[in-house]
XYZ file of C-alpha atoms in Angstrom:
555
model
C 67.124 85.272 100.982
C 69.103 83.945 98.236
C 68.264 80.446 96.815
C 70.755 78.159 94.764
C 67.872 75.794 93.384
C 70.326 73.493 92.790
C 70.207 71.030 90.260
C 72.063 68.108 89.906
C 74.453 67.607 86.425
C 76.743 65.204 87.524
C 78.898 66.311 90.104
C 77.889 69.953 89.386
C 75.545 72.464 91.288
C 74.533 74.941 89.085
C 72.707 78.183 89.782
C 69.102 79.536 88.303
C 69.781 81.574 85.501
C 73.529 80.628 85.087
C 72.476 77.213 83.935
C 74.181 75.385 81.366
C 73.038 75.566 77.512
C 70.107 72.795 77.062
C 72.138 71.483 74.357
C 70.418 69.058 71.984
C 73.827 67.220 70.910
C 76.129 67.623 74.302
C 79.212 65.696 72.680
C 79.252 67.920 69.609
C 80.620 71.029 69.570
C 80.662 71.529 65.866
C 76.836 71.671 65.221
C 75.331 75.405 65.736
C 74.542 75.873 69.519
C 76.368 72.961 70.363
C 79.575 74.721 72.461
C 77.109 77.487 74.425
C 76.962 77.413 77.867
C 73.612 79.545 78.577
C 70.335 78.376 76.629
C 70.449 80.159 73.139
C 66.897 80.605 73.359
C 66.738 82.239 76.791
C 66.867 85.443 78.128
C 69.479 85.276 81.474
C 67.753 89.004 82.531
C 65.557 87.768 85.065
C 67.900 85.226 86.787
C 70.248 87.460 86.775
C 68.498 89.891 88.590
C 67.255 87.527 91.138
C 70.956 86.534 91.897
C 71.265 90.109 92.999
C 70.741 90.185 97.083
C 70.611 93.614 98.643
C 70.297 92.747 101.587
C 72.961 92.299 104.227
C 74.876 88.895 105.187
C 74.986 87.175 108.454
C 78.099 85.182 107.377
C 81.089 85.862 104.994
C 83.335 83.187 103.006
C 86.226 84.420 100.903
C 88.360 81.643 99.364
C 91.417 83.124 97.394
C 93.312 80.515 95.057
C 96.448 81.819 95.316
C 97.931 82.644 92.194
C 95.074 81.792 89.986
C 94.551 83.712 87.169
C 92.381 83.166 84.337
C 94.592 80.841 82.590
C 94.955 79.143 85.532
C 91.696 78.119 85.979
C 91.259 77.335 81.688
C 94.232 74.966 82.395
C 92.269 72.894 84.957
C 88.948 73.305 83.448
C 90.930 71.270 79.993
C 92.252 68.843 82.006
C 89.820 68.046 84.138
C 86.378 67.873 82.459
C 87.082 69.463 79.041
C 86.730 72.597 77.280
C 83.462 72.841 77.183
C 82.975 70.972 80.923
C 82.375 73.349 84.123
C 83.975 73.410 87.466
C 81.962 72.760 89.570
C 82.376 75.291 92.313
C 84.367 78.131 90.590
C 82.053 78.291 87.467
C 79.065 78.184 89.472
C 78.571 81.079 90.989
C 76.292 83.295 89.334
C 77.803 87.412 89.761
C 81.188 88.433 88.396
C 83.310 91.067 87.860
C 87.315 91.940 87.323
C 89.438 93.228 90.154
C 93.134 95.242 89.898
C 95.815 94.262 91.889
C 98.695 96.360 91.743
C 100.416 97.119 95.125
C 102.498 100.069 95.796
C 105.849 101.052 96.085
C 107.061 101.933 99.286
C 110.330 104.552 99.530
C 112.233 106.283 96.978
C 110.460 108.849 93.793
C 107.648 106.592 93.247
C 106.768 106.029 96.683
C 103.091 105.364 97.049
C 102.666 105.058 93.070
C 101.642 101.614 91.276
C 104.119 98.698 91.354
C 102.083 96.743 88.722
C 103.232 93.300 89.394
C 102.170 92.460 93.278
C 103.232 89.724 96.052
C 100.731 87.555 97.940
C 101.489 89.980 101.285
C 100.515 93.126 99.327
C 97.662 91.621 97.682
C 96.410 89.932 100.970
C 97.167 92.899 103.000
C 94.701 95.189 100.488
C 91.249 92.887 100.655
C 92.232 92.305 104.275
C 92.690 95.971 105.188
C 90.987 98.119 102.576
C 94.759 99.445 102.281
C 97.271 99.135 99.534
C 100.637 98.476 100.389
C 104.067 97.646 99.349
C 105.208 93.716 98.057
C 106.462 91.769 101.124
C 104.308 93.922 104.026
C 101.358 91.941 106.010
C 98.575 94.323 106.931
C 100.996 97.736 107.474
C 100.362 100.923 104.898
C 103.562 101.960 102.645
C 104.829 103.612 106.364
C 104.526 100.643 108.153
C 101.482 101.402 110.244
C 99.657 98.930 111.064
C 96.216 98.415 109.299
C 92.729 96.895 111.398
C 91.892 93.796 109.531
C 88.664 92.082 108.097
C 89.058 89.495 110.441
C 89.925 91.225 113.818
C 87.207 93.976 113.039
C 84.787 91.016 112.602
C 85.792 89.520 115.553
C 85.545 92.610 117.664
C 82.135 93.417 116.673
C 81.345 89.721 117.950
C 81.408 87.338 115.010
C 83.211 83.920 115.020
C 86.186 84.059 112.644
C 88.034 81.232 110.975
C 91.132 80.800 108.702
C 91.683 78.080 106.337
C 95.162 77.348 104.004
C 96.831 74.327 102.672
C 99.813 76.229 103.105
C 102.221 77.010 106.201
C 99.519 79.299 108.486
C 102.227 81.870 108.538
C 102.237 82.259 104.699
C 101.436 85.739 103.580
C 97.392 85.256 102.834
C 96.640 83.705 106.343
C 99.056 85.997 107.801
C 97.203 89.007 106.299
C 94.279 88.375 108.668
C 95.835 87.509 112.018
C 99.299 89.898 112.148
C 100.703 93.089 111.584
C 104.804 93.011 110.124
C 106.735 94.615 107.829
C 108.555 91.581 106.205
C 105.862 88.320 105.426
C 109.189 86.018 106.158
C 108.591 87.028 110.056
C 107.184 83.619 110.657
C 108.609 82.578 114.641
C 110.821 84.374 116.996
C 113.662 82.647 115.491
C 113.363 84.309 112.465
C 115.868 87.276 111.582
C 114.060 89.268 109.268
C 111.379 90.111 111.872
C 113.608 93.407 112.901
C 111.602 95.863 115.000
C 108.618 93.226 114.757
C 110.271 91.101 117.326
C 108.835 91.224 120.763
C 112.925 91.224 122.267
C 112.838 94.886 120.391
C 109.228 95.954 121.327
C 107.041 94.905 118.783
C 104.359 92.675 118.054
C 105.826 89.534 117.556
C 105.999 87.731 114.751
C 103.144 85.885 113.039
C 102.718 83.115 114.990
C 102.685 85.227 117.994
C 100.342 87.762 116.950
C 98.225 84.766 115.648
C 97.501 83.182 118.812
C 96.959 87.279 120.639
C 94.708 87.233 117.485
C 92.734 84.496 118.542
C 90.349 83.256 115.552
C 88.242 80.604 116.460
C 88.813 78.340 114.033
C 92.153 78.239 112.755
C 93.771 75.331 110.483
C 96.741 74.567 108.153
C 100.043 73.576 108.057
C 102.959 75.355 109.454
C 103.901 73.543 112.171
C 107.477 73.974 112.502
C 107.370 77.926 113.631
C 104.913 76.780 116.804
C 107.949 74.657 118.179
C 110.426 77.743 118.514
C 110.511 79.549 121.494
C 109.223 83.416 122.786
C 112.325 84.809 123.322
C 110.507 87.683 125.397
C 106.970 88.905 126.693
C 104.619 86.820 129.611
C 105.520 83.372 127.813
C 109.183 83.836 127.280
C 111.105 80.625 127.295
C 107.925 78.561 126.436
C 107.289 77.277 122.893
C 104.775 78.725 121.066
C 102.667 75.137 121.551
C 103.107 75.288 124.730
C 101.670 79.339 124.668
C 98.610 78.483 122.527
C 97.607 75.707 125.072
C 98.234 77.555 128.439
C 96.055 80.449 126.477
C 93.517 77.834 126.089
C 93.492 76.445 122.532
C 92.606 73.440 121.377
C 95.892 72.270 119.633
C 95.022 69.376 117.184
C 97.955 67.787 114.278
C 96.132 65.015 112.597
C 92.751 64.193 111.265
C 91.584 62.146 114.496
C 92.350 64.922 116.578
C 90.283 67.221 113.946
C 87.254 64.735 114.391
C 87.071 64.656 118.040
C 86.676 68.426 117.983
C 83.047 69.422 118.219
C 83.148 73.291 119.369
C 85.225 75.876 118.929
C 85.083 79.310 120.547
C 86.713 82.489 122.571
C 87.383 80.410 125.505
C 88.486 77.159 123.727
C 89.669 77.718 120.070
C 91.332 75.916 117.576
C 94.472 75.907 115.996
C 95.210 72.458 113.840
C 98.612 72.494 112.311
C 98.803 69.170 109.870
C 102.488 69.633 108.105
C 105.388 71.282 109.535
C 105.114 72.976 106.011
C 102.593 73.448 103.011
C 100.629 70.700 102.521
C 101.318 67.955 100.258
C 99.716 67.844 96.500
C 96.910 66.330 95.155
C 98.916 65.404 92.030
C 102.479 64.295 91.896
C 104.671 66.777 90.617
C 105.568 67.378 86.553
C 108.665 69.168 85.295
C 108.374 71.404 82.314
C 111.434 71.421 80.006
C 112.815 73.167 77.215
C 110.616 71.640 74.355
C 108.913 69.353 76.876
C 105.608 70.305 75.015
C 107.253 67.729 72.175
C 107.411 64.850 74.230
C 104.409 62.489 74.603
C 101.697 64.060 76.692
C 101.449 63.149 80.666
C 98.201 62.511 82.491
C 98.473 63.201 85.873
C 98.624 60.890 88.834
C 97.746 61.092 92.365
C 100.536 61.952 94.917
C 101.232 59.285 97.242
C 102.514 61.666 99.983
C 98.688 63.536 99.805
C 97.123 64.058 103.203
C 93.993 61.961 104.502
C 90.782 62.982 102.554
C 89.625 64.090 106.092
C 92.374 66.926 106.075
C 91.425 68.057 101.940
C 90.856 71.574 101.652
C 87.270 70.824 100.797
C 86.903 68.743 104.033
C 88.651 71.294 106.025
C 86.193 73.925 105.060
C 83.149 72.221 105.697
C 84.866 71.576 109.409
C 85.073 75.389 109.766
C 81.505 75.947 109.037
C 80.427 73.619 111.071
C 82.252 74.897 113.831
C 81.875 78.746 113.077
C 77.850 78.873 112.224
C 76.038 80.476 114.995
C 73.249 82.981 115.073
C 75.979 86.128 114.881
C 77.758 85.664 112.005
C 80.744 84.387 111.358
C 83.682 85.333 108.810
C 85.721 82.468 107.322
C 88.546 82.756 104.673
C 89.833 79.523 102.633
C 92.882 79.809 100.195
C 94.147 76.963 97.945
C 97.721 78.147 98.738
C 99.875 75.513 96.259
C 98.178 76.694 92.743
C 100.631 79.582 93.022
C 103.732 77.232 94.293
C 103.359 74.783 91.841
C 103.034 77.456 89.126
C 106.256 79.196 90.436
C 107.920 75.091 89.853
C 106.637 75.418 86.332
C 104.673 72.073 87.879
C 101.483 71.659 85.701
C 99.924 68.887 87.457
C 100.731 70.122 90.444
C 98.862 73.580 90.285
C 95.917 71.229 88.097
C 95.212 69.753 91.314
C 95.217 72.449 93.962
C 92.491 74.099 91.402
C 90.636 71.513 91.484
C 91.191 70.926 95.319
C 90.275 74.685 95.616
C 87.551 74.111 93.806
C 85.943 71.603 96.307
C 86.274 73.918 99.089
C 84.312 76.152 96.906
C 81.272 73.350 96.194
C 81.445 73.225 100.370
C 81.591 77.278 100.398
C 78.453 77.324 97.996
C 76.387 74.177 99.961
C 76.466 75.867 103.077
C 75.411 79.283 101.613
C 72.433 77.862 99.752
C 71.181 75.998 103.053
C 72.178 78.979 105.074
C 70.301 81.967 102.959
C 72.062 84.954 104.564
C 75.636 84.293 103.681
C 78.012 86.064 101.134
C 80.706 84.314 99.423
C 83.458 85.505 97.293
C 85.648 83.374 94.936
C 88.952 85.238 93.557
C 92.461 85.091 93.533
C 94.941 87.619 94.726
C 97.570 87.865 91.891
C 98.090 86.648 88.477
C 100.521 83.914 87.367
C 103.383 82.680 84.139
C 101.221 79.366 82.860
C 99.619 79.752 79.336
C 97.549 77.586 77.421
C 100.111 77.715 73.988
C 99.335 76.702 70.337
C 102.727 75.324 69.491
C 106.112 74.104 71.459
C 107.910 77.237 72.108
C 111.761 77.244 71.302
C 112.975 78.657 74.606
C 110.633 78.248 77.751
C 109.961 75.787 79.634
C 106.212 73.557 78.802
C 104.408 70.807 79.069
C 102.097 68.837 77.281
C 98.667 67.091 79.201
C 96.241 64.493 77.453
C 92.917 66.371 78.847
C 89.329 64.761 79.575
C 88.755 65.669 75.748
C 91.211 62.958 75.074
C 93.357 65.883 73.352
C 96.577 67.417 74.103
C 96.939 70.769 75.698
C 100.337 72.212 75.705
C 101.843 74.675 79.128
C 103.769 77.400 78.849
C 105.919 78.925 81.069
C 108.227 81.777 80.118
C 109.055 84.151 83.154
C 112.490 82.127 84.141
C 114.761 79.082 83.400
C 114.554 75.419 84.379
C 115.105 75.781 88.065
C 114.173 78.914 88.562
C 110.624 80.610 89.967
C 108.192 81.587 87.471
C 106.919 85.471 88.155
C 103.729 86.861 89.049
C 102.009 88.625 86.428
C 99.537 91.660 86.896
C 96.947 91.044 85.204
C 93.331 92.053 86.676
C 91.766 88.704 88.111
C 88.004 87.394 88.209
C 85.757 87.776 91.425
C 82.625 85.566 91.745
C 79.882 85.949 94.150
C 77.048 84.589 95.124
C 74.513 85.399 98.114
C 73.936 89.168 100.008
C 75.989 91.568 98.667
C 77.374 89.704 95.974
C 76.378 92.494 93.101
C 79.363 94.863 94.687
C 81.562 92.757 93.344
C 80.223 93.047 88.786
C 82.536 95.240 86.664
C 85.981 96.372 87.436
C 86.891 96.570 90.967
C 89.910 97.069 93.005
C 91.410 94.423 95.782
C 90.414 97.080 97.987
C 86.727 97.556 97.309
C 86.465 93.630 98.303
C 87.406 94.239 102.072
C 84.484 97.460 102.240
C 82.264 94.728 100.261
C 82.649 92.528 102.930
C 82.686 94.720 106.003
C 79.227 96.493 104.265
C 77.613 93.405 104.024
C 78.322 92.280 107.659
C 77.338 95.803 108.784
C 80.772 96.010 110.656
C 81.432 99.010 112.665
C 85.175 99.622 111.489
C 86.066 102.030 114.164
C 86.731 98.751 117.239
C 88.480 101.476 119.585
C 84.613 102.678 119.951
C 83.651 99.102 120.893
C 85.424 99.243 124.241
C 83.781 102.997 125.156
C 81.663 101.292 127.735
C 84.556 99.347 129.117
C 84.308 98.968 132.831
C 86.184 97.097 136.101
C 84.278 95.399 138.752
C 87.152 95.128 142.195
C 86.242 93.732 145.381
C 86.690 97.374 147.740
C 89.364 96.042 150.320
C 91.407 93.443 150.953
C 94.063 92.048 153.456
C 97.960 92.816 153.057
C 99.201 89.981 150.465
C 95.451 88.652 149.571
C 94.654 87.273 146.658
C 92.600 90.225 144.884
C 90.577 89.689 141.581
C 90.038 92.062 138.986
C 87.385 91.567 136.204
C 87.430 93.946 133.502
C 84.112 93.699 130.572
C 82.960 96.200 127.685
C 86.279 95.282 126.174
C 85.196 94.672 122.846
C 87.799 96.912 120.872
C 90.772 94.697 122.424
C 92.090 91.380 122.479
C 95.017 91.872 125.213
C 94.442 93.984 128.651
C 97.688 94.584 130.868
C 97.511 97.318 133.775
C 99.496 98.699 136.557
C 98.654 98.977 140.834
C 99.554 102.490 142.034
C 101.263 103.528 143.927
C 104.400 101.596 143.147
C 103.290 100.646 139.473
C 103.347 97.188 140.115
C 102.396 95.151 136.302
C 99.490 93.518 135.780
C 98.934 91.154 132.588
C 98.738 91.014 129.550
C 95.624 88.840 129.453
C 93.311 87.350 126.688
C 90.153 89.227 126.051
C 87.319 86.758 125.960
C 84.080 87.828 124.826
C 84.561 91.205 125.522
C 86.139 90.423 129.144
C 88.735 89.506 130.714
C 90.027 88.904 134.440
C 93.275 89.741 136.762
C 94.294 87.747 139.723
C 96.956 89.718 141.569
C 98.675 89.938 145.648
C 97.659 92.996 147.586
C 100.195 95.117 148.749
C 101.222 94.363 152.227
C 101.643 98.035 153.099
C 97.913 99.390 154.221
C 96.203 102.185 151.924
C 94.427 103.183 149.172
C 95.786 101.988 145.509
C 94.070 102.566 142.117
C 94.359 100.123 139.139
C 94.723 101.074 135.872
C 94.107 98.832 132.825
C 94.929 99.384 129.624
C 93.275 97.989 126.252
C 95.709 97.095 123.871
C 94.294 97.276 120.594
C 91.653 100.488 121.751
C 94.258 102.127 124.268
C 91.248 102.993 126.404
C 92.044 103.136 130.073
C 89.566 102.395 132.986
C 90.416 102.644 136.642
C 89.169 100.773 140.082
C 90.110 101.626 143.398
C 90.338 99.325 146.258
C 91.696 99.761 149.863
C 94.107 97.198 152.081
C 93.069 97.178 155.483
C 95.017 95.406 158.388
């Protein structure tokens, strides 16, 4: 078991042997010593090497701040507590490494070589998967195959999963988890670019389809707007997808009293808590860089009137998942900070300030529940880089900002990848990965985005291959019935799938789809009213394993 030992600085929980510096003069940097962060007279060996946990983890957190890169997180750190100050979730954690994050291209003469700067779907799609893949494709390879994800491999070996954003839930990091689709815009069945994806052309829907067939336990965000459209084909065609998620038995929640009054979430009853019709709102109100705007006096920055209820933070939303997904199997939860990565593509400095530090909460909760909890892994990291630098003087030509920081000095922002207006780029730079718990040690010295999804998977012991989970799959049919009886069919062992449909023979009447709950699932169908022997066949969707039950009608 891992132990935090945490001490209290302020606000801060700080791990043994990543402590801060016992500094004898705290508000002077300039003496000798006084700027360190570990004790100059200390050796961090041992702690070190009792932050390392070989064992494996019951649980799994991995909370992605979207678009934060290292300069990302120095620009918060400044404004927030200072230079020399500490976040108090991100810098905590006591194991770290680098990860790459190049994705790949997907057709022409460098198909399947390195496109160096990456999307959110690519990036997603490779920790998710253990696959790289092209910008703009959620969990398919570079052939548009769809790829077994952390969470639905978690699920079918019987964890609880979760999935946590500030952003629309159909936004390429949650997507990653729950859906399988060749262009990340396939949000509803309204939307054109879903193509083959479509369920009207024989696909898997779009993301908010697959999503509820997914079936996480715990599942909240924003995103709202896609879950009023309506199937346009499959067993709930003509229905909105709200009214889908209820009749498949969710608990459908929009506001933070409706979040309260939930006290269990599960297979038979989960959760799906849509807050916005869009991203969420900001912690800070919105700043425009300009064209020498690093010239003009400095801005602090102020809180956004339009910001959700406390109850519905990112912080509080993740300590709601974990106490709704801990349970004596295991759980897997991931958390992104969505907006550090919008507001950086606005050239919005306050804006991405405060989804840092908003992300950063949800990592204090991430890091709380761990140290209680002992046999948990969690994983801090980001899945691209972004344009904002920390810069020494105005530049002539891009866009900046300048921010009075807790030093009660001014920091200028750069940002140089487009025009007033425009969308700043991603970079590719590698990114940091912190962890902190069993595991955690996989994760020191360079790394790729796709060692992170085997770290995980290793450290939960998953069995990867899920078609094997529903080997044992079996049918339980009452032997006979009467001509146009009601006949049940239960079907168990089911583990691999999450949808079952099947056919009566002869005359291949359909059966289904149905939800696979805990492993099972049931069929409630009308005899035939001709007398005779008829075999049903049912089908696992996910596994493609096929059981049969044979049952007689009898005058």
């Amino acid at each position: 078991m891992t132990t935090l030992s945490a001490l209290a600085v302020g606000t801060t929980l700080l791990l043994p042997g990543i402590a801060l510096a016992a500094n004898p003069a705290p508000d002077n940097l300039a003496v000798n010593a006084g700027a360190t962060r570990h004790d100059p007279n200390d050796d961090a060996s041992r702690t070190v090497k009792k932050a390392i946990d070989s064992g494996d983890a019951k649980n799994v957190i991995l909370l992605i701040g979207d678009g934060m890169g290292d300069s990302e997180i120095t620009v918060a750190r400044n404004y927030q507590y200072g230079a020399a100050g500490h976040l108090p979730g991100i810098d905590t954690l006591p194991l770290t490494g680098q990860y790459t994050t190049y994705s790949l291209y997907r057709e022409g003469a460098n198909k399947g070589k390195p496109d160096y700067v990456p999307d959110s779907a690519a990036t997603g799609s490779a920790w998710a998967t253990g696959t790289k893949t092209y910008d703009n494709a959620v969990s398919v390879d570079i052939d548009q195959v769809p790829q077994p994800t952390i969470l639905e491999i978690a699920k079918a070996n019987g964890l609880k999963t979760g999935n946590v954003t500030t952003s629309e839930i159909q936004d390429a990091t949650p997507a990653v988890l729950v859906s399988h689709v060749d262009a990340r815009s396939c949000y509803g069945p309204d939307s054109p670019t879903c193509g083959n994806d479509a369920l009207a052309a024989g696909g898997l829907g779009s993301i908010s389809e697959q999503l509820i067939g997914t079936r996480a336990d715990v599942t909240l965000g924003g995103g709202s707007a896609s879950f009023t459209q309506t199937a346009k084909a499959g067993a709930y065609a003509g229905q909105t997808l709200f009214d889908q998620a209820a009749a498949r038995g969710y608990q459908v929640v929009g506001d933070a009293a409706g979040l309260a009054s939930v006290t269990s979430a599960n297979q038979k009853a989960p959760l799906l808590g849509l807050f916005t019709e869009s991203n969420f709102p900001t912690r800070y109100a919105a700043t425009a860089a300009t064209v020498g705007g690093a010239d003009l006096p400095p801005v602090t920055c102020q809180p956004n009137p339009q910001r959700l209820a406390t109850e519905l933070s990112l912080g509080s939303l993740t300590t709601k998942a974990l106490s709704l997904l801990d349970n004596k199997n295991g759980f897997f939860l991931q958390v992104e900070g969505a907006s550090i990565d919008k507001r950086d593509h606005a050239a919005d400095a306050c804006g991405q300030i405060g989804e840092t530090v908003d992300f950063d909460e949800a990592v204090q909760a991430a890091l709380a529940f761990a140290e209680k909890d002992g046999d948990t892994l969690v994983l801090v990291t980001a899945d691209h880089a972004h344009s904002s630098q920390i810069v020494d003087s105005t530049p002539p030509t891009s866009l900046s900002t300048a921010l009075t920081t807790a030093d009660g000095t001014v920091m200028k922002v750069s940002y140089g990848t487009a025009a007033a207006g425009g969308s700043q780029q991603h970079t590719g730079s590698q990114l940091r990965i912190a962890g902190y718990g069993p595991g955690a040690a996989n994760i020191v010295g360079l790394t790729d985005q796709t060692d992170t999804f085997f770290t995980m998977a290793n450290s939960l012991e998953l069995e990867r291959d899920t078609a094997a989970l529903s080997d044992r799959a079996r049918l339980s049919i009452d032997r006979s019935a009467k001509p146009g009886a009601t006949v049940t069919l239960k079907a168990d062992r089911f583990g691999g799938d999450r949808q079952l449909s099947g056919t009566v023979s002869p005359g291949d009447t359909p059966l289904g789809p149905v939800d696979v709950v805990d492993s099972s699932a049931a069929f409630s169908f009308t005899a035939p009213t001709e007398p005779g022997d008829y075999t049903v066949t049912v089908v696992g969707a996910q596994s493609g394993k096929q059981v049969t039950a044979k049952f007689t009608v009898r005058k």
